[in-house]
Short mmCIF file of C-alpha atoms and ligand atoms in Angstrom, two decimals:
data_model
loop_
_atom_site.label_atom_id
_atom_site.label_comp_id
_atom_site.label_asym_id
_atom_site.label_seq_id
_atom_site.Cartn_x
_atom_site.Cartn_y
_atom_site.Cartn_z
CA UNK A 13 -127.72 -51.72 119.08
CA UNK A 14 -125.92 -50.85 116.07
CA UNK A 15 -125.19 -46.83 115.13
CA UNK A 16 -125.13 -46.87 111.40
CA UNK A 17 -125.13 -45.18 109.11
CA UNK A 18 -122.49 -42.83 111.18
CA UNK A 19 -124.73 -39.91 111.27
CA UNK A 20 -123.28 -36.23 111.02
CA UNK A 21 -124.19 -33.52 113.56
CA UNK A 22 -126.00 -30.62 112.23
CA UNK A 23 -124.89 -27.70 113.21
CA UNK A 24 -127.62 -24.63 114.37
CA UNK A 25 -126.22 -21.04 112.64
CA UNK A 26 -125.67 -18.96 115.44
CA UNK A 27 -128.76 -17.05 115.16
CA UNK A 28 -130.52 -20.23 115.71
CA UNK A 29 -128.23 -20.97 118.69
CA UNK A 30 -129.09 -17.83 119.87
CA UNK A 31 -132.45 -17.79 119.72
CA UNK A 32 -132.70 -21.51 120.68
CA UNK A 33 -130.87 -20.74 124.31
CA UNK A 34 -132.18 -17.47 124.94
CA UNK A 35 -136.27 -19.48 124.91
CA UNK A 36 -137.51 -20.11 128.13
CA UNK A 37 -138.69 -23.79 128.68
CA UNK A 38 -142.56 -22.56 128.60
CA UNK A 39 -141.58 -21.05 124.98
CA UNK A 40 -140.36 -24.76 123.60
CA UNK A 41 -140.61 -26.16 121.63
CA UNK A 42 -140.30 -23.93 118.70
CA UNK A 43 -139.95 -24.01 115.63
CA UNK A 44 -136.81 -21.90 114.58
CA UNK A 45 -136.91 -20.68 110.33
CA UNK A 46 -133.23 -18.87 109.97
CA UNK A 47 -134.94 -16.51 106.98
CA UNK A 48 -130.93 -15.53 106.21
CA UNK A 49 -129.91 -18.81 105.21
CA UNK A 50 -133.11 -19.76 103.72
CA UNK A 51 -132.07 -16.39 101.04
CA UNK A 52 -128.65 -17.63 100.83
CA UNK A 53 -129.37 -21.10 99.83
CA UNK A 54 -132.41 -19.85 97.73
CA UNK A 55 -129.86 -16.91 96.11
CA UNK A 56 -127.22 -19.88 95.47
CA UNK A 57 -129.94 -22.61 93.79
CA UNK A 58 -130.89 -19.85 91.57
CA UNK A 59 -127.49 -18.49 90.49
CA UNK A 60 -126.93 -22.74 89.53
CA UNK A 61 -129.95 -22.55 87.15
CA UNK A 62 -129.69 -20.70 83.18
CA UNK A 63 -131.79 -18.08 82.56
CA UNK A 64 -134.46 -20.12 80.29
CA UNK A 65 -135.25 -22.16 83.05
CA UNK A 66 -137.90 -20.91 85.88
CA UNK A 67 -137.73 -21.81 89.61
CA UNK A 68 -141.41 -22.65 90.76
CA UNK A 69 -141.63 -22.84 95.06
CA UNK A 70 -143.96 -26.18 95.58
CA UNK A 71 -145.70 -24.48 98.40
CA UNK A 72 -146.81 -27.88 100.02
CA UNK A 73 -143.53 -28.42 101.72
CA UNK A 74 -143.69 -25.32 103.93
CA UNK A 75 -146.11 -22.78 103.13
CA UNK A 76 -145.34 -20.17 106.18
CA UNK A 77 -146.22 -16.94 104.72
CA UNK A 78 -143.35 -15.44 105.99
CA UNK A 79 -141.35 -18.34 103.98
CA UNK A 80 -143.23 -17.71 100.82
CA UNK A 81 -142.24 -13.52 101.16
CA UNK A 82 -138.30 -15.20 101.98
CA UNK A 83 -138.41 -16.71 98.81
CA UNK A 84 -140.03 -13.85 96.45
CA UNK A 85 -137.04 -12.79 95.47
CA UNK A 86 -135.62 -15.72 93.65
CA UNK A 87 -138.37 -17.77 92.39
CA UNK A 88 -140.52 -17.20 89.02
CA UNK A 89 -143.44 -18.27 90.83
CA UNK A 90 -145.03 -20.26 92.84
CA UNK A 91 -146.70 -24.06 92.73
CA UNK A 92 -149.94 -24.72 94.53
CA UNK A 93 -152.28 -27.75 94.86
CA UNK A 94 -155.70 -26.43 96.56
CA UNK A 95 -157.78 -24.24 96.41
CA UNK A 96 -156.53 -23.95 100.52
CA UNK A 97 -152.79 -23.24 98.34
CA UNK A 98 -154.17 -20.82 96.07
CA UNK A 99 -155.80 -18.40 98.38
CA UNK A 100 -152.98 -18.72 100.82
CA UNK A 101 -150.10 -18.08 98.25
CA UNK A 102 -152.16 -15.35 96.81
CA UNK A 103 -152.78 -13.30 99.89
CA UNK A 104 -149.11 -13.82 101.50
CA UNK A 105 -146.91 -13.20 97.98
CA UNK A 106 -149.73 -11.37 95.90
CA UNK A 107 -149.49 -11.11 92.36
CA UNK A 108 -146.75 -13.57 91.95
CA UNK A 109 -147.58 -16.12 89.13
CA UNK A 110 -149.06 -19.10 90.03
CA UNK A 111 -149.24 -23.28 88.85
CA UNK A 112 -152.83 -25.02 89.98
CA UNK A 113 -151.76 -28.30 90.04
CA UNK A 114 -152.61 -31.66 91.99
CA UNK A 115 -155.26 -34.19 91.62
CA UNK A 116 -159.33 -34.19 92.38
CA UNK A 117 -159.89 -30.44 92.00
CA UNK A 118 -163.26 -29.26 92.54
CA UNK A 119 -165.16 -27.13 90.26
CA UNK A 120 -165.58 -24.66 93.10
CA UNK A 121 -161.42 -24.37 93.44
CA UNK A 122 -161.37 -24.47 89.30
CA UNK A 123 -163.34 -21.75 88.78
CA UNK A 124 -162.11 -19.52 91.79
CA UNK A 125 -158.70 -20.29 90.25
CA UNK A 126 -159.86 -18.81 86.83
CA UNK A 127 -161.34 -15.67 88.57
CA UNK A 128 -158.42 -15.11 89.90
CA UNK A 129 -156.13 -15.36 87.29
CA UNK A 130 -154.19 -18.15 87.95
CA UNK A 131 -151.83 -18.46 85.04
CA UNK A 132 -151.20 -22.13 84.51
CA UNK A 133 -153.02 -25.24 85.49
CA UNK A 134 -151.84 -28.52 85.38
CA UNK A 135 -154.15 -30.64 84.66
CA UNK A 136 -154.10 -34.12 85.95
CA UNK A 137 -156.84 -35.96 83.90
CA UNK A 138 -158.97 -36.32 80.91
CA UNK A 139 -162.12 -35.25 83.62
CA UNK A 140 -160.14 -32.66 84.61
CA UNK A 141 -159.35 -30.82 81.15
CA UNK A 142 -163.17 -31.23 80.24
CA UNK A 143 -164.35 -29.40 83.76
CA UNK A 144 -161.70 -26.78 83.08
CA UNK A 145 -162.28 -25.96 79.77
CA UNK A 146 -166.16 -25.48 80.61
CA UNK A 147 -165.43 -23.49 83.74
CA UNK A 148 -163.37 -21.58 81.28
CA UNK A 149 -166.00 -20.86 78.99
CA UNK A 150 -168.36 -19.48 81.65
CA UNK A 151 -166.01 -17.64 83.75
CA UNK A 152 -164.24 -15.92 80.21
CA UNK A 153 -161.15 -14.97 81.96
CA UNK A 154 -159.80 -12.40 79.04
CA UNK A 155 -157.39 -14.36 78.22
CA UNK A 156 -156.90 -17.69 77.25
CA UNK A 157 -156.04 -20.42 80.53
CA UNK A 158 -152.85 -21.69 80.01
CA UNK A 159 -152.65 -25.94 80.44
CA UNK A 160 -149.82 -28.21 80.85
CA UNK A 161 -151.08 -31.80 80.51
CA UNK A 162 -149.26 -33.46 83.50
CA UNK A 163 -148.42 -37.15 82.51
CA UNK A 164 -147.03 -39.93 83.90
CA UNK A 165 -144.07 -41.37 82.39
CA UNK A 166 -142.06 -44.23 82.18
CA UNK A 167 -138.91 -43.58 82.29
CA UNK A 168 -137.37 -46.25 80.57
CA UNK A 169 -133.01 -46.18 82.49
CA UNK A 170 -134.22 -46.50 86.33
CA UNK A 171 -133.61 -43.26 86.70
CA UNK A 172 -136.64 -43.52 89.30
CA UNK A 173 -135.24 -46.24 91.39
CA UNK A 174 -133.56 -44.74 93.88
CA UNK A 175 -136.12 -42.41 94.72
CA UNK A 176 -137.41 -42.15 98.13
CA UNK A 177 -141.16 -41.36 96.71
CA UNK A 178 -141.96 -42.30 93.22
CA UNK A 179 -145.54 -40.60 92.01
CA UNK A 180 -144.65 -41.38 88.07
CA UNK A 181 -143.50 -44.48 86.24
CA UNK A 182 -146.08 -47.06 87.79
CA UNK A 183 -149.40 -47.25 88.36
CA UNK A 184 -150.53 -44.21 90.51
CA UNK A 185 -153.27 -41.55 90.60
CA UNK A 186 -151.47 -38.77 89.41
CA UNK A 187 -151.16 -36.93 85.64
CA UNK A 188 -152.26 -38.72 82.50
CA UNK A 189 -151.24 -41.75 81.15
CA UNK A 190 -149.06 -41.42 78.37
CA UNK A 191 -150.68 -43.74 75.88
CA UNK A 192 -153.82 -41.02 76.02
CA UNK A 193 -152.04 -38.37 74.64
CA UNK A 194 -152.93 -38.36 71.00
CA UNK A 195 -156.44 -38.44 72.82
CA UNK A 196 -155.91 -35.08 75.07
CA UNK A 197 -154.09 -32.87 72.74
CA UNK A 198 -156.68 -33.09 70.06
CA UNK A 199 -159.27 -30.76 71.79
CA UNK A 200 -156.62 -28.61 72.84
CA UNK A 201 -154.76 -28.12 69.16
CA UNK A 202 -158.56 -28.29 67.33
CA UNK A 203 -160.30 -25.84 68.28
CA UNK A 204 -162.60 -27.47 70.86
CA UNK A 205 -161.31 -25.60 73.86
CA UNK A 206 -161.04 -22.26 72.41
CA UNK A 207 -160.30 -20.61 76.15
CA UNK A 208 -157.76 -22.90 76.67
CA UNK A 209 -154.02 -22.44 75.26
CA UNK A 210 -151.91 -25.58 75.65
CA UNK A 211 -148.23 -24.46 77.07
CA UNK A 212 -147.02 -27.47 77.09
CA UNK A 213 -146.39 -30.55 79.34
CA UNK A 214 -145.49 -31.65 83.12
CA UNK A 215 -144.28 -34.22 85.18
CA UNK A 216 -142.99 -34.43 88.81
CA UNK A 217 -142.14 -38.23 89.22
CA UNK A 218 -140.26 -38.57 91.92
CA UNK A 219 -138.63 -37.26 95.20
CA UNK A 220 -135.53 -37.93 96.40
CA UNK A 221 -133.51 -38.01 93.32
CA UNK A 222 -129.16 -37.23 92.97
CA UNK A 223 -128.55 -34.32 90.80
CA UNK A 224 -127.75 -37.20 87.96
CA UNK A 225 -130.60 -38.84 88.10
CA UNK A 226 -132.94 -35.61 87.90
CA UNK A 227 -131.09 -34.76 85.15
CA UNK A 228 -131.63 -37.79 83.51
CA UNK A 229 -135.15 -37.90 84.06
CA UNK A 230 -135.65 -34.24 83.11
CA UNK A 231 -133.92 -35.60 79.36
CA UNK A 232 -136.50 -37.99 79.01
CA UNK A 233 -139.42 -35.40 79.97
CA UNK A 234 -138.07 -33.30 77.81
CA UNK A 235 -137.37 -35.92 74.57
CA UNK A 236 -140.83 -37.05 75.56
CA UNK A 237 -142.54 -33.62 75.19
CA UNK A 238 -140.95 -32.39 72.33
CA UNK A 239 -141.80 -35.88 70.17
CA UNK A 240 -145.37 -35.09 70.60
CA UNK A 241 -146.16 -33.38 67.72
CA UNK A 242 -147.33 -30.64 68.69
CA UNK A 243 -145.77 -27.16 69.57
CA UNK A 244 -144.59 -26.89 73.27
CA UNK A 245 -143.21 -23.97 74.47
CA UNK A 246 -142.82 -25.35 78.43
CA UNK A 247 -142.04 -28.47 79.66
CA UNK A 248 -142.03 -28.59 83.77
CA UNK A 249 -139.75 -31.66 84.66
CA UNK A 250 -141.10 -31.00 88.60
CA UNK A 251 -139.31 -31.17 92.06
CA UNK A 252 -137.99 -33.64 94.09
CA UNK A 253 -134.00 -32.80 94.32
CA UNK A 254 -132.83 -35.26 97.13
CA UNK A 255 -132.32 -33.79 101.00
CA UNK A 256 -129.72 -36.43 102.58
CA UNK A 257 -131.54 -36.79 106.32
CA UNK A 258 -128.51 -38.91 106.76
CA UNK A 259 -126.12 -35.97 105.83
CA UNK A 260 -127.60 -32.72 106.93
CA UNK A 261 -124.55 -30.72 105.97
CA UNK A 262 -124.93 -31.77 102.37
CA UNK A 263 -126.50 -30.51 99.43
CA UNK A 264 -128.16 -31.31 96.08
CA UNK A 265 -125.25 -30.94 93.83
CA UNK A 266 -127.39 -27.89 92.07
CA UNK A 267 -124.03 -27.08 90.13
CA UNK A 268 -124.07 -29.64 87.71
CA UNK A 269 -127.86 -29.74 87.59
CA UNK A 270 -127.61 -26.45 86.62
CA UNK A 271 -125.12 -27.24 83.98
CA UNK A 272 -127.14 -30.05 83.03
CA UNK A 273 -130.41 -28.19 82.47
CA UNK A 274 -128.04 -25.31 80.79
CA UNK A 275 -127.25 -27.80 77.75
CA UNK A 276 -130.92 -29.51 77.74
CA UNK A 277 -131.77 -25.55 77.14
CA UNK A 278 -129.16 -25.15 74.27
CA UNK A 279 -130.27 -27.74 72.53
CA UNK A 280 -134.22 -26.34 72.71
CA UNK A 281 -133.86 -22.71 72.19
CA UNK A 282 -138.21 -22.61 71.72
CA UNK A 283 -138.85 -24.19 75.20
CA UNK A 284 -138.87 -22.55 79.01
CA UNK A 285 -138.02 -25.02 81.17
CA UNK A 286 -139.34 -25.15 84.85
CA UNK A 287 -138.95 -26.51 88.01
CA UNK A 288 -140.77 -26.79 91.02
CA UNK A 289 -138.71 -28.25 93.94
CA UNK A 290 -139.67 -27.81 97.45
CA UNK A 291 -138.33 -29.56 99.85
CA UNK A 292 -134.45 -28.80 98.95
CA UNK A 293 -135.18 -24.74 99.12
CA UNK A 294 -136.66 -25.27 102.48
CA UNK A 295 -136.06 -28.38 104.79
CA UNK A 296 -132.40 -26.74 105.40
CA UNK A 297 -133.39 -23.40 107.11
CA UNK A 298 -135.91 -24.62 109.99
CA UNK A 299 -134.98 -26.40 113.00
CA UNK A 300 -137.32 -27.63 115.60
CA UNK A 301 -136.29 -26.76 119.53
CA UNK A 302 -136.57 -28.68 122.58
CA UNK A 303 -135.42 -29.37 126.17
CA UNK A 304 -135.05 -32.50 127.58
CA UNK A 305 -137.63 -33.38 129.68
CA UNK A 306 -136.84 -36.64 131.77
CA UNK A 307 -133.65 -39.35 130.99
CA UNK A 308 -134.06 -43.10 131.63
CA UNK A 309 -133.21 -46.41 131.26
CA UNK A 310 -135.07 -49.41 129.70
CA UNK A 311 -133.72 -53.06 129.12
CA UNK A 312 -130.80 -51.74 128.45
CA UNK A 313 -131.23 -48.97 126.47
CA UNK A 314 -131.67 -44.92 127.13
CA UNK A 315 -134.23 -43.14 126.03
CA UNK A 316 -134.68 -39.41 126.64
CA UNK A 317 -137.87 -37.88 126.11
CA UNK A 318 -137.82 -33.86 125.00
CA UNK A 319 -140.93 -31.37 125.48
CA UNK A 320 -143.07 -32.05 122.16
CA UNK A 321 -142.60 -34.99 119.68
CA UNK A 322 -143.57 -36.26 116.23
CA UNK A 323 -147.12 -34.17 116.45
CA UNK A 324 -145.09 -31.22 115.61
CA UNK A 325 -142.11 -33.13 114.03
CA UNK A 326 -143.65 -35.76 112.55
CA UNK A 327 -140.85 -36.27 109.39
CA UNK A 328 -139.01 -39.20 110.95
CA UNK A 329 -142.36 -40.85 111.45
CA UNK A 330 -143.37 -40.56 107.93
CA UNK A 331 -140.51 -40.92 106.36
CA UNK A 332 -138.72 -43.93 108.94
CA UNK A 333 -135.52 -42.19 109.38
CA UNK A 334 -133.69 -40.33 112.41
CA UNK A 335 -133.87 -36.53 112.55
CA UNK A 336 -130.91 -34.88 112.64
CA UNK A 337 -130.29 -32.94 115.90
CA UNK A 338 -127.33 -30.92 117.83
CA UNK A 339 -127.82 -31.17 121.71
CA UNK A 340 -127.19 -27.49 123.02
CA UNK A 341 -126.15 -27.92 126.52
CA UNK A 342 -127.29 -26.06 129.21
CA UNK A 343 -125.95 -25.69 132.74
CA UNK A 344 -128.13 -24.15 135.02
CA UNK A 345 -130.62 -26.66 136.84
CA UNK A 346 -133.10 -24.19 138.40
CA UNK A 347 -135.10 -27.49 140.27
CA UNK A 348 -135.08 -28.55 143.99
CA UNK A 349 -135.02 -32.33 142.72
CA UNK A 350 -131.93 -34.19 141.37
CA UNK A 351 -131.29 -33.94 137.23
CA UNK A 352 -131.70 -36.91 135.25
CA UNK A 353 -128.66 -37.67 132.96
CA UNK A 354 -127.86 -40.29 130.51
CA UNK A 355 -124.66 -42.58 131.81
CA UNK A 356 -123.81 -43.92 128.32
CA UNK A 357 -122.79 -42.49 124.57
CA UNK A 358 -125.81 -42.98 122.92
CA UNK A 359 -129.89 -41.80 123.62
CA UNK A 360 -132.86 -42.61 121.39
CA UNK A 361 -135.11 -39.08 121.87
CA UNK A 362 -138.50 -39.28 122.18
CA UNK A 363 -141.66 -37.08 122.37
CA UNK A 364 -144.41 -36.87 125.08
CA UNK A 365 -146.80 -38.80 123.18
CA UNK A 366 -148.16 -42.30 124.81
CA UNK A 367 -146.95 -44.23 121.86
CA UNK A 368 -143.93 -46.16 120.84
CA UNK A 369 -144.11 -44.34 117.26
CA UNK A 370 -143.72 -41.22 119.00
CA UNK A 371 -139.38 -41.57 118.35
CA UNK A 372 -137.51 -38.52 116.65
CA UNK A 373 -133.78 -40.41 116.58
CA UNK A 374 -132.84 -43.34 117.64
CA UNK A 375 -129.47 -43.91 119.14
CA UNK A 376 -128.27 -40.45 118.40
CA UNK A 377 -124.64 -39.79 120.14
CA UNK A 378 -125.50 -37.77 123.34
CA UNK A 379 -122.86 -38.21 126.08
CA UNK A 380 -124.10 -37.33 129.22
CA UNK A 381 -127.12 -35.91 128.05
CA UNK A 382 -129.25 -34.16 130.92
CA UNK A 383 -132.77 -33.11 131.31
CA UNK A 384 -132.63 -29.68 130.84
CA UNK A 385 -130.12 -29.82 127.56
CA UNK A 386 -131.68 -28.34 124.86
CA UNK A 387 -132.46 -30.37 121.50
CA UNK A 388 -132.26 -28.64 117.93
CA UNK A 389 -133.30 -30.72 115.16
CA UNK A 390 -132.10 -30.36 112.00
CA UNK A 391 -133.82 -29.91 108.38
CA UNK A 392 -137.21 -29.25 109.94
CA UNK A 393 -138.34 -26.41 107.36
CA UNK A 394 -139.99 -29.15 104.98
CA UNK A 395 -142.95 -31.70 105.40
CA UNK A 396 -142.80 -31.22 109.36
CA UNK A 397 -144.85 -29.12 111.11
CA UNK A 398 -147.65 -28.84 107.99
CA UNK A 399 -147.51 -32.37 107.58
CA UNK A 400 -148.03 -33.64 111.47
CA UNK A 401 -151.15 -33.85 113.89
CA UNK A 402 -151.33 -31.54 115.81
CA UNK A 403 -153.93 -32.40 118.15
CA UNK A 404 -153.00 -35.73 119.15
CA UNK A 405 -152.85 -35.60 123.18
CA UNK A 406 -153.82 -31.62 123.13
CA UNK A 407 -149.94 -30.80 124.04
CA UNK A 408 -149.95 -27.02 123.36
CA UNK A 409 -148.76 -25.90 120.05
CA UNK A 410 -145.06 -24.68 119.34
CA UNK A 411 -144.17 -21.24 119.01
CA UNK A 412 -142.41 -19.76 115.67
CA UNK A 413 -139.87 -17.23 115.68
CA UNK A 414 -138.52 -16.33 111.47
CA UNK A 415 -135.27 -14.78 112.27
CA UNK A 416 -134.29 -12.13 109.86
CA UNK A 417 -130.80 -10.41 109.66
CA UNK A 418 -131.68 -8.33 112.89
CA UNK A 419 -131.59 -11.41 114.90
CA UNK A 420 -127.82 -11.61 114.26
CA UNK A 421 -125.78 -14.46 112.83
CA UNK A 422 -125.50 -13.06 109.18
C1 PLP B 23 -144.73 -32.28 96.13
C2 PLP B 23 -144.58 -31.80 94.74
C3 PLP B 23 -143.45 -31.05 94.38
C4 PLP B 23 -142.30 -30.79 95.32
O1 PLP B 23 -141.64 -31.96 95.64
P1 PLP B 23 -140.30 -31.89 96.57
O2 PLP B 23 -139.94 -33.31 96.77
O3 PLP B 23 -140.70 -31.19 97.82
O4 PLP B 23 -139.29 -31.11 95.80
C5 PLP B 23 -143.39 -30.56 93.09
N1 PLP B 23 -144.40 -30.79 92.21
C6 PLP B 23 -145.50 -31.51 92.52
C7 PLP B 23 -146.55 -31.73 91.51
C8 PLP B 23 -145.62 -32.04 93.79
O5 PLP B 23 -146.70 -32.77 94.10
#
């Protein structure tokens, strides 16, 4: 079996060490949210970014309250896509501003949105603008409901090609198609909608992009935008930054997007500019904790399988990759019986699911690996434990332990 790519270990701050060793068995897995770095990194991304642009949380990739409160400090707002987001976001950071986005809202989640406030929707289709501006009208909110018309572009350079998850640029069910615009912004600039106030425009196209490439693509939102013909005082150019699963010690080079977005600002002094990323604020600060449960051999190959699996973790699943993980080594063997170990370099881990797609890394480098060592995977604070199902094979549920400076390892 070949290793490659040559995968860096991710390394667990010592709080999560800590907290990772000090667990009894019964209390893995866990997941593990280091709330120190998640500020750091959160401080950092922010101190990239000018002033004119605003830093929107998309609360899909890990909406733990206690993540949400984490992040309060350094965000404008916040970017939700139910009405299940909405009342969530609202009760666990209240009376932060809020974006209603996302396709296939109901009236009921329109109009609870409008009583409570919400400040911006974006609004994903023709349907959509006509529901909203008639909920509007009945519900009055006393002032006007601010719209950005999401669209999907085409942007025209490739920009979107090496994206891991492209929602924009081909055929797909989200935002408006561009050729419809002339069509949309008339009720919105001719008095049809009068509760309505169109802010301006939006479009999250793709995850997974380099710093360049988001930079690119956030030119041609912008271009885009401000050749409609109309006044727009925002233009959200979305989320998406890339998270290397390949290279967990890496980051989005926020520097130079942050110098990039600084000079698309210059040359639009009338527009805010916003971003909603999610995954890069959060998939660095959780890890997800295991022990090794049993260490074998098959045709040739080892295979350990740890306490838990892909219903908790279920990121490598979904997105086909290997999870990042640091063994933690433990000595003690408390058992009567002898302790399995792993004879050669490498181990694919497993979960305790009865199916062959139940694999968290394949071939990771694990020398003498034992039952008993504990596992910590890395970037597990996005699109992993809200993302996976739960209930497949009724193994109990992980714990979750949010360490905070008291926990040490600031
Ligand atoms: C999912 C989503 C985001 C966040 O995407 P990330 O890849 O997590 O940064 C932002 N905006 C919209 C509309 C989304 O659907």
């Amino acid at each position: 079996m070949s290793q490659e790519p040559p995968m860096t270990l991710p390394t667990p701050t010592p709080a999560v060490r800590d907290r990772v060793l000090t667990l009894s068995p019964t209390e893995l897995p866990a997941y593990v949210y280091d709330l120190t770095a998640l500020r750091e990194h959160a401080a950092q991304v922010r101190g990239t970014l000018p002033e004119r642009v605003e830093l929107y949380y998309a609360a899909k990739a890990n909406p733990e309250p206690e993540i949400l409160a984490a992040l309060g400090p350094y965000v404008d707002g916040y970017e939700v896509s139910s009405g299940g987001e909405l009342a969530h976001v609202a009760e666990a950071v209240p009376g932060r501003p809020l974006a209603f986005g996302g396709p296939g809202k109901t009236p009921d989640e329109i109009r609870t949105a409008l009583e409570r406030g919400v400040e911006r929707f974006h609004v994903e289709s023709e349907h959509d603008l006509r529901v909203l501006a008639e909920l509007a009208r009945r519900v009055a909110p006393p002032t006007r409901v601010g719209v950005l018309l999401r669209f999907n572009l085409a942007v025209a350079d490739g920009s979107l090609a090496g994206s891991s998850l492209a929602m924009g640029g081909r055929p797909t069910p989200f935002g408006l198609d561009p050729t419809r615009a002339p069509h949309v912004l008339r009720p919105l600039t001719d008095g049809t909608h009068p509760h309505l106030e169109l802010l301006g425009v939006h479009a999250h196209l793709a995850s997974g992009l380099d710093a360049s490439r988001q930079l690119s693509v956030a030119r041609s939102i912008v271009r885009w935008a401000t050749g409609l013909g109309v006044p727009v005082a925002e233009v959200n150019v979305g989320g998406g930054m890339a998270v290397d699963y390949t290279r967990p010690e890496s980051r989005f080079d926020w520097q130079a997007y942050g110098e990039g977005l600084a000079e698309l600002v210059d040359s639009h002094p009338e527009l805010t500019l916003r971003i909603e990323p999610g995954r890069a604020l959060t998939a660095y600060c959780g890890w997800y904790a295991t022990e090794v449960l049993d260490v074998k051999r098959s045709h040739g190959e080892e295979f350990a399988v740890v306490r838990g699996g892909t219903h908790h973790l279920r990121t490598p699943a979904t997105k086909g990759h290997d999870q990042p993980c640091s063994v933690l080594a433990v000595e003690e063997w408390p058992h009567p019986w002898p302790r399995p170990a792993a004879e050669g370099e490498y181990v694919s881990l497993t979960g305790q699911l009865c199916t062959p797609k139940d694999l968290l890394a394949r071939d990771t480098r694990a020398p003498g690996l034992r039952a008993g060592d504990r596992v910590a995977f890395a970037l597990a604070g996005a699109y992993a434990w809200n993302i996976s199902h739960h209930d497949f094979l009724m193994h109990p549920r992980p714990g979750f332990h949010f360490l905070t400076p008291a926990d040490g390892g600031v």
